Coordinates of C-alpha atoms in Angstrom, one line a residue:
M6 CA 84.8 80.9 128.2
Y7 CA 82.1 77.5 127.9
N8 CA 81.4 75.4 131.0
L9 CA 83.6 72.7 130.1
K10 CA 82.2 70.1 133.4
I11 CA 78.3 70.4 131.6
N12 CA 78.1 67.4 129.5
R13 CA 78.2 67.7 126.5
T14 CA 77.8 65.3 123.1
R15 CA 80.9 64.9 121.1
R16 CA 78.5 66.7 118.3
L17 CA 77.4 69.5 120.4
R18 CA 81.7 70.5 121.6
K19 CA 82.6 69.8 117.6
K20 CA 80.2 72.6 116.2
L21 CA 81.1 74.8 119.6
K22 CA 84.9 74.6 119.0
I23 CA 85.1 73.4 122.5
A24 CA 87.3 71.0 124.4
E25 CA 89.2 68.3 122.1
F26 CA 87.8 70.3 118.9
Q27 CA 89.5 73.5 120.1
E28 CA 91.3 75.9 117.8
M29 CA 94.4 77.6 118.8
G30 CA 95.6 81.2 117.1
F31 CA 97.4 83.7 118.2
E32 CA 97.8 87.7 117.7
Y33 CA 100.3 89.9 116.8
K34 CA 101.4 93.8 116.6
A35 CA 104.3 95.6 115.7
T36 CA 104.7 99.3 115.3
L37 CA 106.7 101.1 111.9
V38 CA 109.6 102.7 112.5
K39 CA 109.0 105.0 110.2
A40 CA 106.1 106.3 107.8
M41 CA 105.1 103.3 105.1
D42 CA 102.6 103.8 102.2
D43 CA 100.1 101.9 101.0
E44 CA 102.7 99.6 98.5
A45 CA 105.3 99.0 100.9
Q46 CA 102.6 97.7 103.0
S47 CA 100.9 95.8 101.5
K48 CA 104.6 94.2 99.8
M49 CA 105.3 93.6 103.3
I50 CA 102.6 91.5 103.9
E51 CA 102.9 89.9 101.1
D52 CA 105.8 88.5 102.0
L53 CA 105.0 87.5 105.1
V54 CA 102.4 85.6 104.0
T55 CA 104.3 83.8 100.9
E56 CA 107.4 83.3 103.0
V57 CA 105.8 82.1 106.3
I58 CA 102.1 81.7 107.1
E59 CA 101.3 79.8 103.8
P60 CA 104.4 77.2 103.9
R61 CA 102.9 76.6 107.3
G62 CA 99.4 76.0 106.3
L63 CA 98.2 79.4 108.0
A64 CA 95.8 81.6 107.8
L65 CA 96.2 85.6 108.8
G66 CA 93.9 88.7 109.4
G67 CA 95.0 91.7 109.8
W68 CA 97.9 93.8 108.4
V69 CA 101.4 95.3 109.2
H70 CA 100.9 97.2 112.5
S71 CA 98.1 93.9 114.0
G72 CA 96.6 90.3 113.3
F73 CA 95.7 87.5 114.4
V74 CA 97.1 83.6 113.0
S75 CA 95.0 80.4 112.9
K76 CA 95.6 77.5 110.8
N77 CA 94.1 77.2 107.5
G78 CA 91.3 74.9 107.6
L79 CA 90.9 72.6 110.5
G80 CA 93.3 72.2 113.3
S81 CA 95.5 74.6 115.4
A82 CA 98.9 77.2 114.8
T83 CA 101.5 75.3 117.3
E84 CA 104.2 77.3 119.0
E85 CA 106.4 76.7 116.2
D86 CA 104.0 78.7 114.0
R87 CA 104.0 81.4 116.7
A88 CA 108.1 81.4 117.0
A89 CA 108.3 81.8 112.9
V90 CA 105.9 84.4 112.9
N91 CA 107.6 86.5 115.7
Q92 CA 111.0 86.0 114.3
W93 CA 110.4 86.9 111.1
L94 CA 108.4 89.9 112.7
A95 CA 111.9 91.3 114.4
N96 CA 114.0 90.3 111.3
R97 CA 112.4 93.1 109.9
A98 CA 114.3 96.2 110.0
E99 CA 110.8 98.1 108.6
L100 CA 108.9 97.0 112.5
K101 CA 109.7 97.3 116.3
G102 CA 107.7 96.8 119.3
I103 CA 106.8 93.9 117.9
E104 CA 104.4 91.5 120.1
V105 CA 103.5 88.1 120.1
S106 CA 100.4 86.6 122.0
A107 CA 100.6 83.7 123.7
L108 CA 98.3 80.7 121.8
M109 CA 94.9 81.3 122.3
D110 CA 91.1 80.3 121.4
A111 CA 90.9 81.1 117.9
W112 CA 86.9 81.4 118.1
Y113 CA 86.6 82.9 121.6
F114 CA 89.0 85.5 122.2

């Protein structure tokens, strides 16, 4: 999004979260096999957070059908984080059509 050829000070690059300060995350999408009530969906998200998101120091925004995962605090999600979330989603019988995007800029996507 930003032209990286423009000379910017380190302070400005940090403020804009570009170049060496870029932070990466990824999106996921899934479809429910059959309708679930809100309580069951809430339990599934709680399981995702406690089993994968929190242990890896990640943050999740979204719900069962779609969301965005990034590092909690400064830093970037990794390919290993992406693979762990993808595997967790794929192992759930309640979900189908799972798509996990490649790592992307968490600030300018």
